[in-house]
Coordinates of C-alpha atoms in Angstrom, one line a residue:
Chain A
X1421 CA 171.4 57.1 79.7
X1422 CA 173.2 60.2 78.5
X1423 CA 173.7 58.6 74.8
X1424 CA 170.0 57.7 74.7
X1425 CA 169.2 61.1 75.8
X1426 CA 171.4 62.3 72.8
X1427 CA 169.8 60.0 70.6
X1428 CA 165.7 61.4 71.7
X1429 CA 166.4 64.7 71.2
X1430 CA 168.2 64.3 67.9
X1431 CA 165.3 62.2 66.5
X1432 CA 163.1 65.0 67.7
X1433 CA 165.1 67.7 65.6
X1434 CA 164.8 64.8 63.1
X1435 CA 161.2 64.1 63.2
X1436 CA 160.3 67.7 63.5
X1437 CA 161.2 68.4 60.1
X1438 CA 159.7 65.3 58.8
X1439 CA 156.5 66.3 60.4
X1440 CA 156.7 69.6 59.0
X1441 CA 156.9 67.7 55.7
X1442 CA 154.0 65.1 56.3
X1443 CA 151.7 67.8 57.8
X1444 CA 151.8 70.0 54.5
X1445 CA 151.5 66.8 52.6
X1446 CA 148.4 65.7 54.4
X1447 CA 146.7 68.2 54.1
X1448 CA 146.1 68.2 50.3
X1449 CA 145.5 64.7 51.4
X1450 CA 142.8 65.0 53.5
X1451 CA 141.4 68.6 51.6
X1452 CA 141.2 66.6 48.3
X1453 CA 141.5 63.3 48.8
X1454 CA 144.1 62.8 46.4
X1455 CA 148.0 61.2 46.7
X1456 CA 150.2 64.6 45.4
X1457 CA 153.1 62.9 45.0
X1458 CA 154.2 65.9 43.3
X1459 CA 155.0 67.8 46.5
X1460 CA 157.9 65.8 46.8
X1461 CA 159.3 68.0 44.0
X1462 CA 158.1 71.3 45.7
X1463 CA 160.5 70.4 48.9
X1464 CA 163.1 69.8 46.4
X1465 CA 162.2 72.5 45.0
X1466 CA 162.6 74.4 48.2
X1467 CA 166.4 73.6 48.7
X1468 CA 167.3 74.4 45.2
X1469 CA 165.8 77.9 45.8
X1470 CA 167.5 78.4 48.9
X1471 CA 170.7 76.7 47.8
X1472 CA 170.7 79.1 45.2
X1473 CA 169.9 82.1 47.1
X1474 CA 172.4 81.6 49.4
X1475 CA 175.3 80.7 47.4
X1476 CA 174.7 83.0 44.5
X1477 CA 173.4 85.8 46.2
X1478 CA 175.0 85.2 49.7
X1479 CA 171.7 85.9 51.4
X1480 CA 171.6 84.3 54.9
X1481 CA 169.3 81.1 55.8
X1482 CA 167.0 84.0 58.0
X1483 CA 166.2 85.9 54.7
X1484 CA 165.8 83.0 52.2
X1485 CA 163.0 81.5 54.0
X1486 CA 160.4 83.7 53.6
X1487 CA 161.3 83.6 49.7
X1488 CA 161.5 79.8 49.8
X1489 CA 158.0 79.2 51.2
X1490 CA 156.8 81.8 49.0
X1491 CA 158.0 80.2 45.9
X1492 CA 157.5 76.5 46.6
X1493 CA 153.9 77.9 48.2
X1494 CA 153.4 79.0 44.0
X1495 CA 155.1 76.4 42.8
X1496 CA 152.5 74.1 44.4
X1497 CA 149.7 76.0 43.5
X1498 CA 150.8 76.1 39.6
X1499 CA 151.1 72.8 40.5
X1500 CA 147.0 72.4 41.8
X1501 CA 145.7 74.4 38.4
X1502 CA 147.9 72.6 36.0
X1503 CA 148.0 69.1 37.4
X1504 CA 145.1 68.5 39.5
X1505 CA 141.8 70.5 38.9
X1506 CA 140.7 69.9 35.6
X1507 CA 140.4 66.1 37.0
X1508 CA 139.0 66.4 40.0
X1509 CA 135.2 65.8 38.1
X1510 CA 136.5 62.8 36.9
X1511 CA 134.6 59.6 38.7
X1512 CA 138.3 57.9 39.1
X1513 CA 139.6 61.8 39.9
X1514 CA 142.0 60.3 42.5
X1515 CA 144.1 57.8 39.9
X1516 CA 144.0 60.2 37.4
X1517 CA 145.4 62.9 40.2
X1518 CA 147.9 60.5 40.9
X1519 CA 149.0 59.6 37.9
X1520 CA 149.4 63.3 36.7
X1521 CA 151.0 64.1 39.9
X1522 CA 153.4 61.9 39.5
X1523 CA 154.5 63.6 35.8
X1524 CA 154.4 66.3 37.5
X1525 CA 156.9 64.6 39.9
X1526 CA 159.3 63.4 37.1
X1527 CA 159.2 67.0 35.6
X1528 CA 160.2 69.3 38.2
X1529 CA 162.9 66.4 38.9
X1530 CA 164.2 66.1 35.8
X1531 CA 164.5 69.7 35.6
X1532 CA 166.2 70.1 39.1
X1533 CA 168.5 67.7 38.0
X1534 CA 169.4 69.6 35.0
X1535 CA 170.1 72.8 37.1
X1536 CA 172.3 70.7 39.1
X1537 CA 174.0 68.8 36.5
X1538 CA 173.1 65.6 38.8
X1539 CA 175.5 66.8 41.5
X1540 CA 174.9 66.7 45.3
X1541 CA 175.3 70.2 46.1
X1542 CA 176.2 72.0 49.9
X1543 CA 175.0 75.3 51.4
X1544 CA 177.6 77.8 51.9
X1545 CA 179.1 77.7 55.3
X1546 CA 177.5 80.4 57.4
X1547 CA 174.0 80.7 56.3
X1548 CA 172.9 80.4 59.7
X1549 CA 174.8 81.1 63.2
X1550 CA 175.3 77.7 64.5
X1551 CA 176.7 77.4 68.1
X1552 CA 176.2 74.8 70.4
X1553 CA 174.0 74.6 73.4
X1554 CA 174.3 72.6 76.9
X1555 CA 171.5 71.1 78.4
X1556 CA 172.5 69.2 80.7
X1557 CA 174.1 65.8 79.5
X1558 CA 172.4 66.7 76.1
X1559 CA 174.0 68.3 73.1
X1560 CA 171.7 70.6 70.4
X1561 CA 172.7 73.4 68.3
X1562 CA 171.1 76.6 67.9
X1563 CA 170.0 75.5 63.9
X1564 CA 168.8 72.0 65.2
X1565 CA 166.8 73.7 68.6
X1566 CA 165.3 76.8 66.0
X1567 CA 164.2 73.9 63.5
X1568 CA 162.3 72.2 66.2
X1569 CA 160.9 75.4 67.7
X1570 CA 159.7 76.5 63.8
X1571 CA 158.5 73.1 63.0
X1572 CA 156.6 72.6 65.7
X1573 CA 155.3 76.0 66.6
X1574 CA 154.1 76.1 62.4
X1575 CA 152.5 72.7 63.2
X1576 CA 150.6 73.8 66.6
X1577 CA 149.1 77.4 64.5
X1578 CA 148.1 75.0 61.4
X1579 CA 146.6 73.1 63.7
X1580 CA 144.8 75.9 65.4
X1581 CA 143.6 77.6 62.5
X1582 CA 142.0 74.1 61.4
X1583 CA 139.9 73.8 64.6
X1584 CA 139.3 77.7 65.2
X1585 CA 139.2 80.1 62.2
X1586 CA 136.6 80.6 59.2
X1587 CA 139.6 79.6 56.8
X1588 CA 140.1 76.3 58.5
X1589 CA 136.2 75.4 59.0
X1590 CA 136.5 76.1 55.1
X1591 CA 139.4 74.4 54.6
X1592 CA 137.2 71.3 56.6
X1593 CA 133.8 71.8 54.8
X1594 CA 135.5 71.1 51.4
X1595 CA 137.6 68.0 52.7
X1596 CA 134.7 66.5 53.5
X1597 CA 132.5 67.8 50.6
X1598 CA 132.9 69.7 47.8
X1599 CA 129.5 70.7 46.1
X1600 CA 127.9 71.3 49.5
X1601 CA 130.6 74.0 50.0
X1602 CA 130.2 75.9 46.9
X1603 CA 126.0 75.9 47.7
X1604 CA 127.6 77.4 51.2
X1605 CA 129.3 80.1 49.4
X1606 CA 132.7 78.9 49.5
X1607 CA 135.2 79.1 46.8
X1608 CA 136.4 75.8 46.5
X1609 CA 138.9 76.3 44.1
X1610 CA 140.0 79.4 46.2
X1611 CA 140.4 77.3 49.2
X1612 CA 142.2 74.4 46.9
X1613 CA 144.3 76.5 46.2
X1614 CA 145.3 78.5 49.4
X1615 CA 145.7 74.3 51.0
X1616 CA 148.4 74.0 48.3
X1617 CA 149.6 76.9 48.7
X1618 CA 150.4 76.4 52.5
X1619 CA 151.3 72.6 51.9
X1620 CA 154.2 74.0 49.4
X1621 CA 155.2 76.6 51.7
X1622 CA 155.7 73.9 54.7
X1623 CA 157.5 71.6 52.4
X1624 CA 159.8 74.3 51.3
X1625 CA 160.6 75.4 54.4
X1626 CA 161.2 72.1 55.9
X1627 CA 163.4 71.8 52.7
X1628 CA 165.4 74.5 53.6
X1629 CA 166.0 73.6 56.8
X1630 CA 166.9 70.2 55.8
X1631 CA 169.5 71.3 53.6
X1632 CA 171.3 73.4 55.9
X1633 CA 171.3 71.4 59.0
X1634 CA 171.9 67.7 57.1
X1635 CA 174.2 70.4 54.0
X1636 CA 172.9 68.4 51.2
X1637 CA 171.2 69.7 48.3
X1638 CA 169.9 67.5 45.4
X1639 CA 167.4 66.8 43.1
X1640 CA 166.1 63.5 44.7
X1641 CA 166.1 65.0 48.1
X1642 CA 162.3 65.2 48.4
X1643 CA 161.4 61.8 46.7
X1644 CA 163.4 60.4 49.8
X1645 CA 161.9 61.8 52.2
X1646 CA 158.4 61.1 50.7
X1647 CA 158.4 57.9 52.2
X1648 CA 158.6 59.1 55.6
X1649 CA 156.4 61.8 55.2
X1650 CA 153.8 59.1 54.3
X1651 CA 155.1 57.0 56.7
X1652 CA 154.7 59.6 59.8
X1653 CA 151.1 59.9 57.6
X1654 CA 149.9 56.0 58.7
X1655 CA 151.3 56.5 62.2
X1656 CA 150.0 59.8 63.3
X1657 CA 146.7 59.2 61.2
X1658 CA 145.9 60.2 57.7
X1659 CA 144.5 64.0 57.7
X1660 CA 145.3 65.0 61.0
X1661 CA 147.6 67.8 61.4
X1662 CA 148.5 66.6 65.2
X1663 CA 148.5 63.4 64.0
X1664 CA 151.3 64.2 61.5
X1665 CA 153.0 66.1 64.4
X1666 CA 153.2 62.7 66.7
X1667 CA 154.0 60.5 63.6
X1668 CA 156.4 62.9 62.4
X1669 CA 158.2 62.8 65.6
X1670 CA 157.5 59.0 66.4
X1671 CA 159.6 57.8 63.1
X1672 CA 162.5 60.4 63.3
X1673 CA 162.8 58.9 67.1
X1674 CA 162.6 55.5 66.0
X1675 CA 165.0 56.2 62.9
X1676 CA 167.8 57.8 64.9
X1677 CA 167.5 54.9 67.6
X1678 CA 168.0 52.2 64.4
X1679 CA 170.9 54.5 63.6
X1680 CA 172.6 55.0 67.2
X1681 CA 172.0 51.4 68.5
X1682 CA 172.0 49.6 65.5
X1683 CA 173.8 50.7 62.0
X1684 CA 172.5 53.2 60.2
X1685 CA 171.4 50.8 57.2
X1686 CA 168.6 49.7 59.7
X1687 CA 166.9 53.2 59.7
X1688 CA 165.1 52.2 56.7
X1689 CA 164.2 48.9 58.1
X1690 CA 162.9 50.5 61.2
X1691 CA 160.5 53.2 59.0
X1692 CA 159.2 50.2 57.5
X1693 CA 158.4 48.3 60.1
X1694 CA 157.1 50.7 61.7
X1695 CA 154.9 51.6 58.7
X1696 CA 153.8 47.8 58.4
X1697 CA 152.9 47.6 62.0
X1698 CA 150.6 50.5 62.3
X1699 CA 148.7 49.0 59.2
X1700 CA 148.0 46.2 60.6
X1701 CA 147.7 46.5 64.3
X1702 CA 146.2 50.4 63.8
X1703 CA 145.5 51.4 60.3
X1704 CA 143.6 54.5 61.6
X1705 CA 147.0 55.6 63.3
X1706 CA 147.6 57.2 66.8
X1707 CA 144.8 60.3 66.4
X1708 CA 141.9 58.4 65.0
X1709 CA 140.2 57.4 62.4
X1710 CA 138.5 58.7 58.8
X1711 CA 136.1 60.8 60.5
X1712 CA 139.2 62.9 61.5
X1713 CA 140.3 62.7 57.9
X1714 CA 137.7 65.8 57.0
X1715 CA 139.2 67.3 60.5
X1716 CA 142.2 68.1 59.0
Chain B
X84 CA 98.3 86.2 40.5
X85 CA 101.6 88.7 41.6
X86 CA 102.7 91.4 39.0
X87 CA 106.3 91.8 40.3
X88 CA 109.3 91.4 39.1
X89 CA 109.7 87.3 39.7
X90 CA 112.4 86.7 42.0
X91 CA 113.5 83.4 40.2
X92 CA 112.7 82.5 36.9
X93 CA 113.2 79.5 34.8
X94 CA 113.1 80.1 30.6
X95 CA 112.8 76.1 28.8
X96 CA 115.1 74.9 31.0
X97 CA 116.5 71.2 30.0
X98 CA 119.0 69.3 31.8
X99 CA 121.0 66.2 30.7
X100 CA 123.2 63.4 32.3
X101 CA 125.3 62.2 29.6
X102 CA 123.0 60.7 27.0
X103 CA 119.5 60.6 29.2
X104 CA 117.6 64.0 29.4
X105 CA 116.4 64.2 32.6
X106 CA 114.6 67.7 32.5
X107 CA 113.0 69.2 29.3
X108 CA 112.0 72.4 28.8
X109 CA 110.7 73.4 32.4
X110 CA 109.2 77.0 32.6
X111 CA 108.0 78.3 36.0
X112 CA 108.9 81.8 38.3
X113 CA 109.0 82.3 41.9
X114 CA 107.6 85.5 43.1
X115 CA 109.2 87.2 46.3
X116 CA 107.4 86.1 49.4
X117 CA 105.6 83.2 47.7
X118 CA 105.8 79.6 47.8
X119 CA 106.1 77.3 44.6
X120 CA 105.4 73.5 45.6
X121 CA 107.6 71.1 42.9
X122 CA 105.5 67.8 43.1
X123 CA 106.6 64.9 41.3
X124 CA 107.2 61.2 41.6
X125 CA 110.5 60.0 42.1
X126 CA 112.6 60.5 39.4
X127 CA 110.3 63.2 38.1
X128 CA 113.3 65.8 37.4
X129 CA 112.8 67.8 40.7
X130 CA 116.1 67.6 42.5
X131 CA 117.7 67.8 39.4
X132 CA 115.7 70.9 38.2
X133 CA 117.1 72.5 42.0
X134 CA 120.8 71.4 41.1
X135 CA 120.7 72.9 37.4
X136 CA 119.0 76.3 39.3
X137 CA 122.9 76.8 41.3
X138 CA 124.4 75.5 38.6
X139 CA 125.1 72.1 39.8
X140 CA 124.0 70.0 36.6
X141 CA 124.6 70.6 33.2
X142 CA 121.8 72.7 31.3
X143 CA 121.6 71.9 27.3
X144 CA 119.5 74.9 27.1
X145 CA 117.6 77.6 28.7
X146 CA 117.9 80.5 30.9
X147 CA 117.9 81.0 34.8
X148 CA 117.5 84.6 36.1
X149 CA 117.3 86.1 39.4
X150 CA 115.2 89.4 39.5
X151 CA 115.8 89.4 36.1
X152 CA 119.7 89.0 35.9
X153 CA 120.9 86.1 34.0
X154 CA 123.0 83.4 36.3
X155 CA 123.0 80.2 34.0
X156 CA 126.4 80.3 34.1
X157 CA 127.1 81.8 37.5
X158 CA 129.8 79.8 39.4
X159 CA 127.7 78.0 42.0
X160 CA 129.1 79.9 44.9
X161 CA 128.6 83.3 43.3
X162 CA 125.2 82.5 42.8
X163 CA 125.2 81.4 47.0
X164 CA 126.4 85.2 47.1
X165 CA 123.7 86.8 45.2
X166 CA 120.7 85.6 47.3
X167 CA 120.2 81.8 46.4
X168 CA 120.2 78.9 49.1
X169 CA 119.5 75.2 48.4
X170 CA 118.9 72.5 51.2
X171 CA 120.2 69.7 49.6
X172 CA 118.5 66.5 49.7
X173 CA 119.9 64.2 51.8
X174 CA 120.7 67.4 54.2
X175 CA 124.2 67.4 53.9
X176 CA 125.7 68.4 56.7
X177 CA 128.8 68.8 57.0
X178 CA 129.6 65.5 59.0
X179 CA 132.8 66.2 61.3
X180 CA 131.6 69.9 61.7
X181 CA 129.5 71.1 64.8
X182 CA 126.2 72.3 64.9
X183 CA 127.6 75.5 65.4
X184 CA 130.5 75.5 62.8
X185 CA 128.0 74.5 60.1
X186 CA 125.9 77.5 60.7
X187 CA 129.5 79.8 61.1
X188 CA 130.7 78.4 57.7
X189 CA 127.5 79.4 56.0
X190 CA 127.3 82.9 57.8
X191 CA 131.1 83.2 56.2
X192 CA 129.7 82.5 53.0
X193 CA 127.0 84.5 53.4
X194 CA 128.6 87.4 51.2
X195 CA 125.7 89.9 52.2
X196 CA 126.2 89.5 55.9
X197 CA 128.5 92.0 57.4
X198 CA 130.8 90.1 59.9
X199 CA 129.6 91.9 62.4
X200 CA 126.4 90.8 61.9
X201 CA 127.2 86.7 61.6
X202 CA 126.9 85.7 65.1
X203 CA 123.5 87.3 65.2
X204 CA 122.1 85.7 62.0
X205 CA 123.1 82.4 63.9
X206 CA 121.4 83.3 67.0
X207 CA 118.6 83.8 65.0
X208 CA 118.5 80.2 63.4
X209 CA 118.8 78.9 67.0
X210 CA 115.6 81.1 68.1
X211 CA 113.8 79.3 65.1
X212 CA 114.9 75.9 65.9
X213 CA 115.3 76.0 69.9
X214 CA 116.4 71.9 70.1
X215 CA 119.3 73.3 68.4
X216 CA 120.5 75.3 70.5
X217 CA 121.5 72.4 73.5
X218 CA 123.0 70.4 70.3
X219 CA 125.3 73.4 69.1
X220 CA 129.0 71.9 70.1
X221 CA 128.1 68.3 68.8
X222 CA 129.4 67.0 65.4
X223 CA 126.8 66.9 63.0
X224 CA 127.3 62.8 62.0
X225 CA 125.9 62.4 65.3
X226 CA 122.6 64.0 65.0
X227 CA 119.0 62.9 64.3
X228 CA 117.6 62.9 60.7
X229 CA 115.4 65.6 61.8
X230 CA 117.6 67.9 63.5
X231 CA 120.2 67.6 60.3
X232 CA 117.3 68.8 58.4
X233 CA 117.1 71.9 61.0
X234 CA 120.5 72.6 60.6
X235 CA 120.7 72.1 56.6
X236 CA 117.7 75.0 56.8
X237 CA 119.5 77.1 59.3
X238 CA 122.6 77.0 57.4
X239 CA 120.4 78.1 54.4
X240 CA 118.5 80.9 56.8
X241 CA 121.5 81.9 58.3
X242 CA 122.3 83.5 54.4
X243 CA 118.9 85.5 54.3
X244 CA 118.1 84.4 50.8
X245 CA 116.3 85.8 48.7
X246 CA 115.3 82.5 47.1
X247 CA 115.0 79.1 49.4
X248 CA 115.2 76.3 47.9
X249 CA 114.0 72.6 49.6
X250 CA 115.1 69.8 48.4
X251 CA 112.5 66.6 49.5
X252 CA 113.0 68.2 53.8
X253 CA 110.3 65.5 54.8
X254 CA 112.6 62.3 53.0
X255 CA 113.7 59.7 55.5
X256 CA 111.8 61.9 58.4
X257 CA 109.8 60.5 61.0
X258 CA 106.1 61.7 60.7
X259 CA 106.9 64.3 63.9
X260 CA 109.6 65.5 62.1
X261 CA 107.8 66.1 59.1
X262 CA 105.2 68.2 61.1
X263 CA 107.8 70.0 62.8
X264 CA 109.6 70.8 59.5
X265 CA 106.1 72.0 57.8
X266 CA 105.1 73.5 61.2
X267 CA 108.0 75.4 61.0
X268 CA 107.5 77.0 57.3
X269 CA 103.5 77.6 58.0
X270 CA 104.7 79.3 61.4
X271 CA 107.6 81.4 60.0
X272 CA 106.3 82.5 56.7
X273 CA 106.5 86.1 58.2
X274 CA 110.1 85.4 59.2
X275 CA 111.0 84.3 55.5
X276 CA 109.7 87.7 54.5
X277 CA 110.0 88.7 51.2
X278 CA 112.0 85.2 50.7
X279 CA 110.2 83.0 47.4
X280 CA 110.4 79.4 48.3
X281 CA 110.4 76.7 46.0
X282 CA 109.7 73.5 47.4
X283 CA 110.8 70.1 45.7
X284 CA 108.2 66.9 47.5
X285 CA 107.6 63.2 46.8
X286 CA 104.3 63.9 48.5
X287 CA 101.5 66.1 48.9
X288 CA 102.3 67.4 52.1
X289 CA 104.0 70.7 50.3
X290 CA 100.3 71.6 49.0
X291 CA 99.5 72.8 52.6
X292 CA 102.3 75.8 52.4
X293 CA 102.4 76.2 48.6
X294 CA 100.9 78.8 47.1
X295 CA 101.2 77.7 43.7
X296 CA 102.2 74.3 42.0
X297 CA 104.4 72.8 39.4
X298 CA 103.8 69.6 38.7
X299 CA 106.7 67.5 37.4
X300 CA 106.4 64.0 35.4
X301 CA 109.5 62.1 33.5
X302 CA 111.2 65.7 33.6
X303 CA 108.3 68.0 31.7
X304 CA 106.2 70.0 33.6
X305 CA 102.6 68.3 33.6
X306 CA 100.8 71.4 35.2
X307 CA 101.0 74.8 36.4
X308 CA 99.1 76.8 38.4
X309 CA 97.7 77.7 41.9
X310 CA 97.6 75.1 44.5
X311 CA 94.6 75.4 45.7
X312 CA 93.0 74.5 42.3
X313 CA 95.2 71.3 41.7
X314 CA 93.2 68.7 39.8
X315 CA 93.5 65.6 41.9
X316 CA 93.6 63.7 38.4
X317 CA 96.9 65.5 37.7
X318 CA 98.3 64.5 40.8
X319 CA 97.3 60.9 40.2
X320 CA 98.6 60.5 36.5
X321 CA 101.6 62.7 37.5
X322 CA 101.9 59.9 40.2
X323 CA 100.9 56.7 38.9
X324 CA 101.9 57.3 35.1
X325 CA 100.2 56.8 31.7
X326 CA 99.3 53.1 30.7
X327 CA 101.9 52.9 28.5
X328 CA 105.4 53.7 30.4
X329 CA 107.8 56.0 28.1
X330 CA 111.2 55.6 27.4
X331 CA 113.8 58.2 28.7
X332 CA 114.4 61.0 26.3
X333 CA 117.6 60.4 24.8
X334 CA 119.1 63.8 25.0
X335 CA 119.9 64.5 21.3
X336 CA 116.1 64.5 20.5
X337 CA 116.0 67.9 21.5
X338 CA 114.1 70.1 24.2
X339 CA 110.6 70.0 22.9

């Protein structure tokens, strides 16, 4: 009882960082309807920059992460203008998206790879206070309980601003269509560009988090965790910011089970499965359906 | 005929989709407080002629200016900021959105409304089109043809244009609907004010609130002038078409 414990709350520090990921990612998703595959470099992106703050400049995790999400937020946006709008008036705008997304992709890899020399790096011991805490039978430490508290308390204000602010019900009109919100008034590449902007800075601040708690910093970290952000995606249900949340949670749960019961070679297995299953037996994933999609 | 300065007008506009010219060099103004009826057969250039007015379809040539300032080029939202609001055919809703979010998004885009002033432009649109007000938490997709319609023209309302523009309002309507709609614009004509209307329709219903007419056939503008002095043969050939059907323009044959 007291192991599976352990296990659920570890795949909830787990799967709160992977929904971080997947919410950021769905919402370009949903917003333009398009697969940015390139976002998987912006999270990398995200640990490089706060690898490098912290070891070159021995800033602590605290003060990085405000820089991180401000970067990768930039990055992604430079990311919109020079990879994604000029197609999005294209009738097959979603391959071509895609496809430039994913140079995009092998760019900013290629070019994180460089800057690491293809070496796995580590943060610096120290970047954040980590002590451990006791609740009851359960084991968390003060970096794994603030990553859940950040992740999900980011996820539940996204989520609130979608349903309750002007910004949001912008963000919604032009997921779910475009010229009708320019005749409204609304800026759509203004908007396009403020939903990447907030998609890069939760991917570089899940990043960042990732690479301190799991001390691990490499150019392929975010292509590896793209499939589980796509994964927690299907699950939770494409476009939905809560839905993200639950899938998020759902497969880091389900991985760290594989890994605690089984062997830790399963965990892929189990993503996968997972992944298959809701395809077939629920393709519109826990929360809903494609009327949600334009919900955000 | 009115002597001020028009509050839209159009200067040998022409419009193409790739290689077919679907309007050619269409000339007509929009005086504040006055309603222009578009009539045309389908495919007569009418919605397309709206589209190409907020910059929504590609003009080969031809100007577009608004109390006299040039916005041909105007980005289609800015042009949403200076005064302009189209009701799309098809009324566009915004699906997922509620009754009331539709009407809050376009009071937010509504650059002239103070904020302060937003939840009593949409109290306003609810007074003109009391079913709305019971339907106000309910997502859009789940509304009646007709009461999308009211919402596409309160959403356009909410803006207090200074040019309306309706795109077919009657299409897909049932006839009660239709009365309601053109009840509605015979009744509120003082509440438009000084807004000019320009009113795209299959049919000749837009003849009872118009008080002038363009009449639009295979994208050229067949007649021009006051409504209540349209030739019915006009309408009819407009309508029915010559004996001998005409190819589309290819676009590279110029405007004229």
């Amino acid at each position: 009882m007291d192991f599976w414990l352990q296990q659920t709350v570890n795949g909830i520090v787990l799967g709160s960082v992977y929904a971080l990921y997947a919410s950021g990612f769905g919402l370009v998703m949903a917003s333009l309807r398009i697969f940015h595959v390139a976002h998987a470099a912006v999270f990398t992106w995200g640990a490089v920059v706060a690898w490098d703050l912290t070891t070159r400049l021995g800033w602590p995790l605290v003060a990085t992460l405000p820089v991180v999400m401000l970067a990768a937020g930039l990055l992604n946006v430079a990311a919109y203008f020079l990879l994604i709008r000029h197609l999005l008036k294209r009738q097959d705008a979603e391959l071509a998206a895609f496809i430039s997304s994913m140079g995009g992709l092998i760019i900013l890899v290629e070019v994180a790879h460089h800057l690491l020399d293809g070496a796995v790096e580590r943060m610096p011991a120290g970047v954040f206070p980590v002590s451990p805490l006791e609740l009851g039978p359960v084991r968390i430490t003060t970096l794994h309980a603030t990553m859940v508290v950040v992740s999900i308390g980011l996820i539940a204000l996204l989520a609130w601003g979608m349903a309750h602010t002007q910004a949001g019900r912008e963000v919604r009109t032009v997921a779910a269509d475009r010229e009708t919100a320019s005749l409204l008034g609304i800026n759509v590449d203004r908007v396009s560009a403020g939903v990447f902007f907030a998609s890069g800075a939760l991917a570089g601040l899940a990043a960042a988090m990732v690479a301190t708690a799991f001390n691990v910093v490499s150019a392929d970290l975010g292509s590896g965790y793209l499939v589980i952000a796509l994964a927690a995606m299907v699950v939770g249900g494409f476009g939905s910011v809560a839905g993200a949340l639950a899938g998020g949670l759902l497969i880091g749960v389900a991985s760290t089970y594989a890994t605690g019961y089984l062997d830790s070679s399963y965990r892929d297995l189990v993503v996968f499965a997972l992944l298959l299953g809701f395809l077939v037996v629920r393709p519109t994933g826990l929360f809903h359906t494609r009327s949600e999609l334009a919900r955000v | 005929m009115p002597t001020s300065v028009p509050a839209l007008s159009l200067e040998g506009v022409s419009v193409s989709y790739g290689h077919v010219r679907a309007v050619t060099d269409v000339s007509f103004t929009a005086h504040p407080g006055r309603v222009v009826a578009l009539l045309g057969p389908n495919g007569a250039g009418k919605s397309t002629l709206l589209r190409a007015i907020c910059n929504q379809a590609t003009k080969v040539s031809g100007r577009v200016t608004l109390f006299g300032a040039d916005i041909s080029t105007t980005r289609t939202h800015r042009i949403t900021h200076r005064g302009v609001a189209l009701v799309p055919e098809g009324r566009r809703v915004i699906a997922p959105l509620t009754v009331q979010e539709n009407l809050q998004v376009a009071a937010g885009g509504a650059r002239r409304l103070e904020p302060r002033d937003r939840t009593a432009a949409i109290e306003r649109v609810y007074h003109l089109f009391p079913p709305l007000q019971r339907l106000r938490d309910r997502p859009s997709a789940l509304l009646s043809g007709g009461e999308q319609q009211m919402v596409a023209i309160g959403r356009a309302l909410v803006a207090r244009p200074d040019v309306l523009l309706l795109d077919e309002p009657s299409m897909g309507l049932a006839p009660v609907m239709v009365e309601t709609i053109y009840g509605f614009l015979k009744e509120h004509g003082a509440t438009l004010g000084e807004t000019a209307v320009v009113l795209a329709e299959q049919n000749r219903s837009a003849l009872a609130v118009a008080d002038e007419v363009v009449v639009l056939s295979r994208g050229r503008v067949v007649h021009a002038g006051p409504a209540s002095s349209l030739p019915e043969d006009v309408l009819t050939e407009a309508y029915l078409g010559s004996a001998t059907p005409e190819p589309p323009v290819p676009a590279s044959s110029g405007a004229n």
